[in-house]
PDB file of C-alpha atoms (C1' of nucleotides) in Angstrom:
ATOM      1  CA  MET A 664     116.509  46.245  51.322  1.00 51.00           C
ATOM      2  CA  SER A 665     112.727  46.350  51.667  1.00 45.00           C
ATOM      3  CA  PHE A 666     111.519  44.245  54.553  1.00 47.00           C
ATOM      4  CA  GLU A 667     107.777  44.651  54.371  1.00 55.00           C
ATOM      5  CA  ASN A 668     105.450  43.619  51.639  1.00 56.00           C
ATOM      6  CA  THR A 669     103.124  46.554  52.201  1.00 64.00           C
ATOM      7  CA  PRO A 670     100.709  47.724  49.555  1.00 86.00           C
ATOM      8  CA  TYR A 671     101.001  51.395  50.418  1.00 97.00           C
ATOM      9  CA  LYS A 672      97.845  52.040  48.497  1.00 97.00           C
ATOM     10  CA  ASP A 673      95.759  50.319  51.141  1.00 97.00           C
ATOM     11  CA  LYS A 674      97.526  51.442  54.291  1.00 98.00           C
ATOM     12  CA  LYS A 675      95.335  53.663  56.433  1.00 98.00           C
ATOM     13  CA  VAL A 676      97.584  56.519  57.425  1.00 98.00           C
ATOM     14  CA  ILE A 677      96.060  59.732  56.087  1.00 98.00           C
ATOM     15  CA  SER A 678      94.120  62.172  58.267  1.00 98.00           C
ATOM     16  CA  ILE A 679      90.857  63.706  57.167  1.00 98.00           C
ATOM     17  CA  GLY A 680      92.344  67.147  56.553  1.00 98.00           C
ATOM     18  CA  ILE A 681      94.648  65.783  53.865  1.00 98.00           C
ATOM     19  CA  VAL A 682      91.804  63.760  52.399  1.00 98.00           C
ATOM     20  CA  ARG A 683      89.786  66.960  52.189  1.00 98.00           C
ATOM     21  CA  GLU A 684      92.600  68.626  50.260  1.00 98.00           C
ATOM     22  CA  LEU A 685      93.164  65.674  47.944  1.00 98.00           C
ATOM     23  CA  THR A 686      89.510  65.093  47.104  1.00 98.00           C
ATOM     24  CA  GLY A 687      88.093  68.588  47.309  1.00 98.00           C
ATOM     25  CA  LEU A 688      85.225  67.297  49.435  1.00 98.00           C
ATOM     26  CA  SER A 689      84.102  68.817  52.743  1.00 98.00           C
ATOM     27  CA  PHE A 690      84.670  67.180  56.114  1.00 98.00           C
ATOM     28  CA  ARG A 691      80.932  66.788  56.338  1.00 98.00           C
ATOM     29  CA  GLN A 692      80.748  64.899  53.074  1.00 98.00           C
ATOM     30  CA  ILE A 693      83.663  62.643  53.855  1.00 98.00           C
ATOM     31  CA  ARG A 694      82.196  61.697  57.213  1.00 98.00           C
ATOM     32  CA  TYR A 695      78.724  61.317  55.816  1.00 98.00           C
ATOM     33  CA  TYR A 696      79.842  58.819  53.188  1.00 98.00           C
ATOM     34  CA  GLU A 697      81.410  56.816  55.971  1.00 98.00           C
ATOM     35  CA  GLU A 698      78.153  56.968  57.930  1.00 98.00           C
ATOM     36  CA  LYS A 699      76.456  55.550  54.855  1.00 98.00           C
ATOM     37  CA  ARG A 700      79.109  52.841  54.751  1.00 98.00           C
ATOM     38  CA  LEU A 701      80.650  53.695  51.425  1.00 98.00           C
ATOM     39  CA  LEU A 702      84.118  53.553  52.932  1.00 98.00           C
ATOM     40  CA  PHE A 703      85.694  52.414  56.161  1.00 98.00           C
ATOM     41  CA  PRO A 704      88.544  54.466  57.547  1.00 98.00           C
ATOM     42  CA  GLU A 705      90.367  53.109  60.548  1.00 98.00           C
ATOM     43  CA  ARG A 706      90.876  55.000  63.796  1.00 98.00           C
ATOM     44  CA  THR A 707      93.812  55.852  65.990  1.00 97.00           C
ATOM     45  CA  GLU A 708      93.516  54.893  69.657  1.00 96.00           C
ATOM     46  CA  LYS A 709      92.160  58.326  70.432  1.00 97.00           C
ATOM     47  CA  GLY A 710      89.637  58.141  67.641  1.00 98.00           C
ATOM     48  CA  THR A 711      90.917  60.229  64.727  1.00 98.00           C
ATOM     49  CA  ARG A 712      90.150  58.765  61.333  1.00 98.00           C
ATOM     50  CA  LYS A 713      92.850  57.292  59.113  1.00 98.00           C
ATOM     51  CA  TYR A 714      92.350  56.842  55.367  1.00 98.00           C
ATOM     52  CA  SER A 715      94.246  55.048  52.613  1.00 98.00           C
ATOM     53  CA  PHE A 716      95.007  56.153  49.062  1.00 98.00           C
ATOM     54  CA  SER A 717      92.385  53.656  47.976  1.00 98.00           C
ATOM     55  CA  ASP A 718      89.857  55.456  50.126  1.00 98.00           C
ATOM     56  CA  ILE A 719      90.773  58.690  48.420  1.00 98.00           C
ATOM     57  CA  GLU A 720      90.262  57.177  44.983  1.00 98.00           C
ATOM     58  CA  LYS A 721      86.967  55.782  46.123  1.00 98.00           C
ATOM     59  CA  LEU A 722      85.871  59.178  47.407  1.00 98.00           C
ATOM     60  CA  VAL A 723      86.608  60.757  44.054  1.00 98.00           C
ATOM     61  CA  GLU A 724      84.480  58.120  42.376  1.00 98.00           C
ATOM     62  CA  ILE A 725      81.698  58.748  44.865  1.00 98.00           C
ATOM     63  CA  ALA A 726      81.904  62.470  44.220  1.00 98.00           C
ATOM     64  CA  ASN A 727      81.565  61.867  40.490  1.00 98.00           C
ATOM     65  CA  LYS A 728      78.508  59.710  40.942  1.00 98.00           C
ATOM     66  CA  ARG A 729      76.937  62.180  43.337  1.00 98.00           C
ATOM     67  CA  GLU A 730      77.377  64.860  40.687  1.00 98.00           C
ATOM     68  CA  ASP A 731      75.398  62.614  38.371  1.00 97.00           C
ATOM     69  CA  GLY A 732      72.647  62.568  40.956  1.00 97.00           C
ATOM     70  CA  VAL A 733      73.265  59.033  42.145  1.00 98.00           C
ATOM     71  CA  GLN A 734      72.193  58.530  45.753  1.00 98.00           C
ATOM     72  CA  THR A 735      74.560  57.164  48.349  1.00 98.00           C
ATOM     73  CA  HIS A 736      72.505  54.032  48.753  1.00 98.00           C
ATOM     74  CA  GLU A 737      72.699  53.259  45.054  1.00 98.00           C
ATOM     75  CA  ILE A 738      76.399  53.948  45.053  1.00 98.00           C
ATOM     76  CA  ARG A 739      76.765  51.496  47.883  1.00 98.00           C
ATOM     77  CA  THR A 740      74.854  48.845  45.943  1.00 97.00           C
ATOM     78  CA  GLU A 741      76.957  49.452  42.845  1.00 96.00           C
ATOM     79  CA  MET A 742      80.146  49.145  44.808  1.00 95.00           C
ATOM     80  CA  LYS A 743      79.057  45.871  46.307  1.00 94.00           C
ATOM     81  CA  LYS A 744      78.499  44.508  42.814  1.00 93.00           C
ATOM     82  CA  GLU A 745      81.918  45.729  41.777  1.00 89.00           C
ATOM     83  CA  LYS A 746      83.441  43.837  44.638  1.00 89.00           C
ATOM     84  CA  GLU A 747      81.680  40.652  43.605  1.00 86.00           C
ATOM     85  CA  LYS A 748      82.984  41.007  40.079  1.00 85.00           C
ATOM     86  CA  LEU A 749      86.491  41.470  41.427  1.00 86.00           C
ATOM     87  CA  GLY A 750      85.972  38.351  43.451  1.00 83.00           C
ATOM     88  CA  GLU A 751      85.017  36.438  40.320  1.00 78.00           C
ATOM     89  CA  LYS A 752      88.064  37.776  38.557  1.00 77.00           C
ATOM     90  CA  SER A 753      90.308  36.513  41.320  1.00 78.00           C
ATOM     91  CA  VAL A 754      88.730  33.130  41.040  1.00 76.00           C
ATOM     92  CA  LEU A 755      89.345  33.121  37.295  1.00 79.00           C
ATOM     93  CA  LYS A 756      92.914  34.177  37.827  1.00 74.00           C
ATOM     94  CA  GLU A 757      93.419  31.384  40.282  1.00 74.00           C
ATOM     95  CA  MET A 758      91.984  28.885  37.821  1.00 78.00           C
ATOM     96  CA  LEU A 759      94.207  30.144  35.057  1.00 76.00           C
ATOM     97  CA  ARG A 760      97.206  29.950  37.302  1.00 67.00           C
ATOM     98  CA  GLY A 761      96.296  26.367  38.018  1.00 63.00           C
ATOM     99  CA  GLN A 762      96.132  25.685  34.287  1.00 65.00           C
ATOM    100  CA  PHE A 763      99.576  27.149  33.734  1.00 60.00           C
ATOM    101  CA  HIS A 764     101.061  25.206  36.562  1.00 62.00           C
ATOM    102  CA  ALA A 765      99.604  22.023  35.171  1.00 61.00           C
ATOM    103  CA  TYR A 766     100.876  22.897  31.695  1.00 57.00           C
ATOM    104  CA  PHE A 767     104.421  23.612  32.783  1.00 55.00           C
ATOM    105  CA  LYS A 768     104.475  20.642  35.047  1.00 57.00           C
ATOM    106  CA  ASN A 769     103.467  18.347  32.169  1.00 59.00           C
ATOM    107  CA  ASN A 770     105.849  20.039  29.797  1.00 58.00           C
ATOM    108  CA  HIS A 771     108.684  19.608  32.232  1.00 54.00           C
ATOM    109  CA  ASP A 772     107.844  15.982  32.904  1.00 53.00           C
ATOM    110  CA  ARG A 773     107.820  15.146  29.237  1.00 52.00           C
ATOM    111  CA  THR A 774     110.902  17.030  28.082  1.00 48.00           C
ATOM    112  CA  SER A 775     113.327  16.246  30.866  1.00 44.00           C
TER     113      SER A 775
ATOM    114  CA  MET B1399      89.708  53.788  35.727  1.00 50.00           C
ATOM    115  CA  SER B1400      92.809  55.300  37.344  1.00 45.00           C
ATOM    116  CA  PHE B1401      93.371  58.882  36.265  1.00 47.00           C
ATOM    117  CA  GLU B1402      96.539  59.857  38.057  1.00 54.00           C
ATOM    118  CA  ASN B1403      99.972  58.432  37.680  1.00 57.00           C
ATOM    119  CA  THR B1404     100.846  58.920  41.322  1.00 64.00           C
ATOM    120  CA  PRO B1405     103.611  57.014  42.999  1.00 86.00           C
ATOM    121  CA  TYR B1406     101.879  56.758  46.363  1.00 97.00           C
ATOM    122  CA  LYS B1407     105.152  55.842  47.940  1.00 97.00           C
ATOM    123  CA  ASP B1408     106.463  59.361  47.511  1.00 97.00           C
ATOM    124  CA  LYS B1409     103.348  61.383  48.235  1.00 98.00           C
ATOM    125  CA  LYS B1410     103.725  63.450  51.391  1.00 98.00           C
ATOM    126  CA  VAL B1411     100.477  62.912  53.240  1.00 98.00           C
ATOM    127  CA  ILE B1412     101.300  61.338  56.593  1.00 98.00           C
ATOM    128  CA  SER B1413     101.358  63.310  59.839  1.00 98.00           C
ATOM    129  CA  ILE B1414     104.123  62.942  62.388  1.00 98.00           C
ATOM    130  CA  GLY B1415     101.991  61.018  64.862  1.00 98.00           C
ATOM    131  CA  ILE B1416     101.472  58.198  62.389  1.00 98.00           C
ATOM    132  CA  VAL B1417     105.135  58.282  61.478  1.00 98.00           C
ATOM    133  CA  ARG B1418     105.970  57.904  65.150  1.00 98.00           C
ATOM    134  CA  GLU B1419     103.763  54.820  65.328  1.00 98.00           C
ATOM    135  CA  LEU B1420     105.107  53.296  62.142  1.00 98.00           C
ATOM    136  CA  THR B1421     108.782  53.833  62.917  1.00 98.00           C
ATOM    137  CA  GLY B1422     108.810  53.560  66.693  1.00 98.00           C
ATOM    138  CA  LEU B1423     110.873  56.744  66.884  1.00 98.00           C
ATOM    139  CA  SER B1424     110.086  59.712  69.121  1.00 98.00           C
ATOM    140  CA  PHE B1425     108.789  63.044  67.823  1.00 98.00           C
ATOM    141  CA  ARG B1426     112.070  64.530  68.946  1.00 98.00           C
ATOM    142  CA  GLN B1427     114.096  62.087  66.886  1.00 98.00           C
ATOM    143  CA  ILE B1428     111.963  62.463  63.793  1.00 98.00           C
ATOM    144  CA  ARG B1429     112.225  66.259  63.919  1.00 98.00           C
ATOM    145  CA  TYR B1430     115.896  66.163  64.755  1.00 98.00           C
ATOM    146  CA  TYR B1431     116.738  64.059  61.713  1.00 98.00           C
ATOM    147  CA  GLU B1432     114.938  66.629  59.634  1.00 98.00           C
ATOM    148  CA  GLU B1433     116.939  69.394  61.275  1.00 98.00           C
ATOM    149  CA  LYS B1434     120.067  67.497  60.254  1.00 98.00           C
ATOM    150  CA  ARG B1435     118.659  67.266  56.734  1.00 98.00           C
ATOM    151  CA  LEU B1436     118.363  63.512  56.497  1.00 98.00           C
ATOM    152  CA  LEU B1437     114.802  63.832  55.217  1.00 98.00           C
ATOM    153  CA  PHE B1438     112.547  66.579  53.975  1.00 98.00           C
ATOM    154  CA  PRO B1439     108.891  66.422  54.907  1.00 98.00           C
ATOM    155  CA  GLU B1440     106.580  68.933  53.325  1.00 98.00           C
ATOM    156  CA  ARG B1441     104.280  71.247  55.241  1.00 98.00           C
ATOM    157  CA  THR B1442     100.617  72.096  55.151  1.00 97.00           C
ATOM    158  CA  GLU B1443      99.733  75.787  54.842  1.00 96.00           C
ATOM    159  CA  LYS B1444      99.510  76.019  58.606  1.00 97.00           C
ATOM    160  CA  GLY B1445     102.848  74.327  59.079  1.00 97.00           C
ATOM    161  CA  THR B1446     102.223  70.741  60.114  1.00 98.00           C
ATOM    162  CA  ARG B1447     104.675  68.252  58.657  1.00 98.00           C
ATOM    163  CA  LYS B1448     103.675  65.754  55.987  1.00 98.00           C
ATOM    164  CA  TYR B1449     105.713  62.601  55.316  1.00 98.00           C
ATOM    165  CA  SER B1450     105.702  59.945  52.593  1.00 98.00           C
ATOM    166  CA  PHE B1451     106.090  56.183  52.870  1.00 98.00           C
ATOM    167  CA  SER B1452     109.570  56.667  51.476  1.00 98.00           C
ATOM    168  CA  ASP B1453     110.335  58.976  54.369  1.00 98.00           C
ATOM    169  CA  ILE B1454     109.184  56.285  56.754  1.00 98.00           C
ATOM    170  CA  GLU B1455     111.456  53.707  55.130  1.00 98.00           C
ATOM    171  CA  LYS B1456     114.302  56.151  55.296  1.00 98.00           C
ATOM    172  CA  LEU B1457     113.678  56.786  58.983  1.00 98.00           C
ATOM    173  CA  VAL B1458     113.840  53.082  59.710  1.00 98.00           C
ATOM    174  CA  GLU B1459     117.176  52.917  57.923  1.00 98.00           C
ATOM    175  CA  ILE B1460     118.407  55.900  59.888  1.00 98.00           C
ATOM    176  CA  ALA B1461     117.294  54.266  63.127  1.00 98.00           C
ATOM    177  CA  ASN B1462     119.250  51.138  62.238  1.00 98.00           C
ATOM    178  CA  LYS B1463     122.398  53.076  61.515  1.00 98.00           C
ATOM    179  CA  ARG B1464     122.038  55.120  64.679  1.00 98.00           C
ATOM    180  CA  GLU B1465     121.846  51.868  66.621  1.00 98.00           C
ATOM    181  CA  ASP B1466     125.171  50.947  65.052  1.00 97.00           C
ATOM    182  CA  GLY B1467     126.536  54.192  66.410  1.00 97.00           C
ATOM    183  CA  VAL B1468     126.676  55.997  63.089  1.00 98.00           C
ATOM    184  CA  GLN B1469     126.369  59.764  63.502  1.00 98.00           C
ATOM    185  CA  THR B1470     123.728  61.741  61.657  1.00 98.00           C
ATOM    186  CA  HIS B1471     126.326  63.562  59.648  1.00 98.00           C
ATOM    187  CA  GLU B1472     127.858  60.335  58.402  1.00 98.00           C
ATOM    188  CA  ILE B1473     124.430  58.984  57.581  1.00 98.00           C
ATOM    189  CA  ARG B1474     123.791  62.094  55.566  1.00 98.00           C
ATOM    190  CA  THR B1475     127.022  61.625  53.646  1.00 97.00           C
ATOM    191  CA  GLU B1476     126.236  57.977  52.978  1.00 96.00           C
ATOM    192  CA  MET B1477     122.800  58.846  51.710  1.00 95.00           C
ATOM    193  CA  LYS B1478     124.202  61.406  49.341  1.00 94.00           C
ATOM    194  CA  LYS B1479     126.488  58.768  47.858  1.00 93.00           C
ATOM    195  CA  GLU B1480     123.553  56.418  47.500  1.00 89.00           C
ATOM    196  CA  LYS B1481     121.724  59.065  45.556  1.00 89.00           C
ATOM    197  CA  GLU B1482     124.661  59.534  43.223  1.00 86.00           C
ATOM    198  CA  LYS B1483     124.785  55.830  42.538  1.00 85.00           C
ATOM    199  CA  LEU B1484     121.102  55.840  41.746  1.00 86.00           C
ATOM    200  CA  GLY B1485     121.745  58.732  39.423  1.00 82.00           C
ATOM    201  CA  GLU B1486     124.405  56.738  37.596  1.00 78.00           C
ATOM    202  CA  LYS B1487     122.029  53.836  37.305  1.00 76.00           C
ATOM    203  CA  SER B1488     119.445  56.063  35.684  1.00 77.00           C
ATOM    204  CA  VAL B1489     122.007  57.288  33.229  1.00 76.00           C
ATOM    205  CA  LEU B1490     122.948  53.713  32.370  1.00 79.00           C
ATOM    206  CA  LYS B1491     119.320  52.831  31.928  1.00 73.00           C
ATOM    207  CA  GLU B1492     118.856  55.760  29.614  1.00 73.00           C
ATOM    208  CA  MET B1493     121.876  54.712  27.571  1.00 77.00           C
ATOM    209  CA  LEU B1494     120.610  51.164  27.309  1.00 75.00           C
ATOM    210  CA  ARG B1495     117.222  52.411  26.268  1.00 68.00           C
ATOM    211  CA  GLY B1496     118.919  54.443  23.567  1.00 63.00           C
ATOM    212  CA  GLN B1497     120.742  51.328  22.379  1.00 65.00           C
ATOM    213  CA  PHE B1498     117.514  49.392  22.124  1.00 60.00           C
ATOM    214  CA  HIS B1499     115.800  52.156  20.259  1.00 62.00           C
ATOM    215  CA  ALA B1500     118.638  52.313  17.797  1.00 61.00           C
ATOM    216  CA  TYR B1501     118.622  48.559  17.426  1.00 57.00           C
ATOM    217  CA  PHE B1502     114.919  48.301  16.745  1.00 55.00           C
ATOM    218  CA  LYS B1503     114.977  51.289  14.476  1.00 57.00           C
ATOM    219  CA  ASN B1504     117.736  49.724  12.359  1.00 59.00           C
ATOM    220  CA  ASN B1505     116.071  46.367  12.409  1.00 58.00           C
ATOM    221  CA  HIS B1506     112.845  47.904  11.238  1.00 54.00           C
ATOM    222  CA  ASP B1507     114.520  49.936   8.486  1.00 53.00           C
ATOM    223  CA  ARG B1508     116.276  46.884   7.101  1.00 52.00           C
ATOM    224  CA  THR B1509     113.482  44.349   7.247  1.00 48.00           C
ATOM    225  CA  SER B1510     110.573  46.455   5.997  1.00 44.00           C
TER     226      SER B1510
ATOM    227  C1'  DC C 892     125.962  65.051  69.575  1.00 58.27           C
ATOM    228  C1'  DG C 893     121.495  63.128  70.243  1.00 58.27           C
ATOM    229  C1'  DT C 894     117.548  62.936  72.912  1.00 58.27           C
ATOM    230  C1'  DG C 895     114.146  63.905  76.807  1.00 58.27           C
ATOM    231  C1'  DT C 896     110.974  67.018  78.694  1.00 58.27           C
ATOM    232  C1'  DA C 897     107.893  70.869  80.360  1.00 58.27           C
ATOM    233  C1'  DA C 898     105.615  75.147  78.343  1.00 58.27           C
ATOM    234  C1'  DG C 899     102.355  77.794  75.861  1.00 58.27           C
ATOM    235  C1'  DG C 900      99.973  78.454  71.874  1.00 58.27           C
ATOM    236  C1'  DA C 901      97.898  77.353  67.509  1.00 58.27           C
ATOM    237  C1'  DA C 902      95.666  74.114  64.419  1.00 58.27           C
ATOM    238  C1'  DT C 903      93.044  69.642  63.929  1.00 58.27           C
ATOM    239  C1'  DT C 904      89.529  66.509  64.672  1.00 58.27           C
ATOM    240  C1'  DC C 905      85.472  64.612  67.038  1.00 58.27           C
ATOM    241  C1'  DT C 906      80.482  64.254  68.129  1.00 58.27           C
ATOM    242  C1'  DG C 907      75.660  65.550  68.344  1.00 58.27           C
ATOM    243  C1'  DA C 908      72.481  68.857  66.899  1.00 58.27           C
ATOM    244  C1'  DC C 909      69.780  72.298  64.390  1.00 58.27           C
ATOM    245  C1'  DA C 910      68.748  73.962  59.707  1.00 58.27           C
ATOM    246  C1'  DC C 911      67.127  73.590  54.936  1.00 58.27           C
ATOM    247  C1'  DG C 912      64.711  71.204  51.641  1.00 58.27           C
TER     248       DG C 912
ATOM    249  C1'  DC D1412      68.498  62.822  51.478  1.00 58.27           C
ATOM    250  C1'  DG D1413      72.724  65.330  51.552  1.00 58.27           C
ATOM    251  C1'  DT D1414      75.127  69.081  53.243  1.00 58.27           C
ATOM    252  C1'  DG D1415      76.266  73.458  55.933  1.00 58.27           C
ATOM    253  C1'  DT D1416      77.296  75.352  60.250  1.00 58.27           C
ATOM    254  C1'  DA D1417      78.105  76.867  65.170  1.00 58.27           C
ATOM    255  C1'  DA D1418      79.511  74.635  69.707  1.00 58.27           C
ATOM    256  C1'  DG D1419      82.465  72.721  73.095  1.00 58.27           C
ATOM    257  C1'  DG D1420      85.874  69.673  74.111  1.00 58.27           C
ATOM    258  C1'  DA D1421      89.706  66.641  73.377  1.00 58.27           C
ATOM    259  C1'  DA D1422      93.862  65.371  70.917  1.00 58.27           C
ATOM    260  C1'  DT D1423      97.727  66.901  67.771  1.00 58.27           C
ATOM    261  C1'  DT D1424     101.468  69.495  66.391  1.00 58.27           C
ATOM    262  C1'  DC D1425     104.659  73.429  66.537  1.00 58.27           C
ATOM    263  C1'  DT D1426     108.673  76.091  68.283  1.00 58.27           C
ATOM    264  C1'  DG D1427     112.340  77.474  71.371  1.00 58.27           C
ATOM    265  C1'  DA D1428     114.644  76.307  75.448  1.00 58.27           C
ATOM    266  C1'  DC D1429     116.864  73.972  79.340  1.00 58.27           C
ATOM    267  C1'  DA D1430     119.035  69.567  80.673  1.00 58.27           C
ATOM    268  C1'  DC D1431     122.391  65.806  80.382  1.00 58.27           C
ATOM    269  C1'  DG D1432     126.521  64.185  78.762  1.00 58.27           C
TER     270       DG D1432
END
DNA sequence: CGTGTAAGGAATTCTGACACG
DNA sequence: CGTGTAAGGAATTCTGACACG
């Protein structure tokens, strides 16, 4: 019945007021972290910000680090590294998938 | 790293403007279907409606049925039946789970 | 029955700036 | 650096009603 393969978690559909409620942060903080490029909400045609659930999770993480005294710039650097690691993981996954495919292909060829 | 077991699909966080964009329906239609109790958005303290991704999927289904000339009341009846079926399914699942538990419990008792 | 629309008001969001530290 | 706040304006949403059919 579903017709779209949408990862709801990443769809940018939440306005800043709801984000404020969900994260407990102030409008000022939420916008400031965007200014410092820690997250990238989208905009409607008229310019109001739209966030995803992922953005909300990220904001909570940011808030935690800020409580530990970590500066926004450091947080940004950390997050970049995280992304790289995720990239590596994807590569590994792809390689493993290739291995499996090869394995099953061979197995099939031999046994049938 | 995740700390909440939230089914994003059912979280009511989307304002009516975004719903309008995502479904292609008019504000009037979206509110009317609520009036006819086909869906149940939540409200912020100040009264603005909040929808979930599930609501959006439901609205698309409603739109399709309306195009086929189905009246809102019939749609409502159909949806109730759907819910009942889902309820039955859950019951069956629970029963099956019980069966498995019993099976493994017995198996364990005998073999250890 | 289902939907459009104009009406008036209330709530939301935006930006740029000043403040403090 | 990170955050609060007052300011003015623009965009959003709400409700109840009249209209058409």
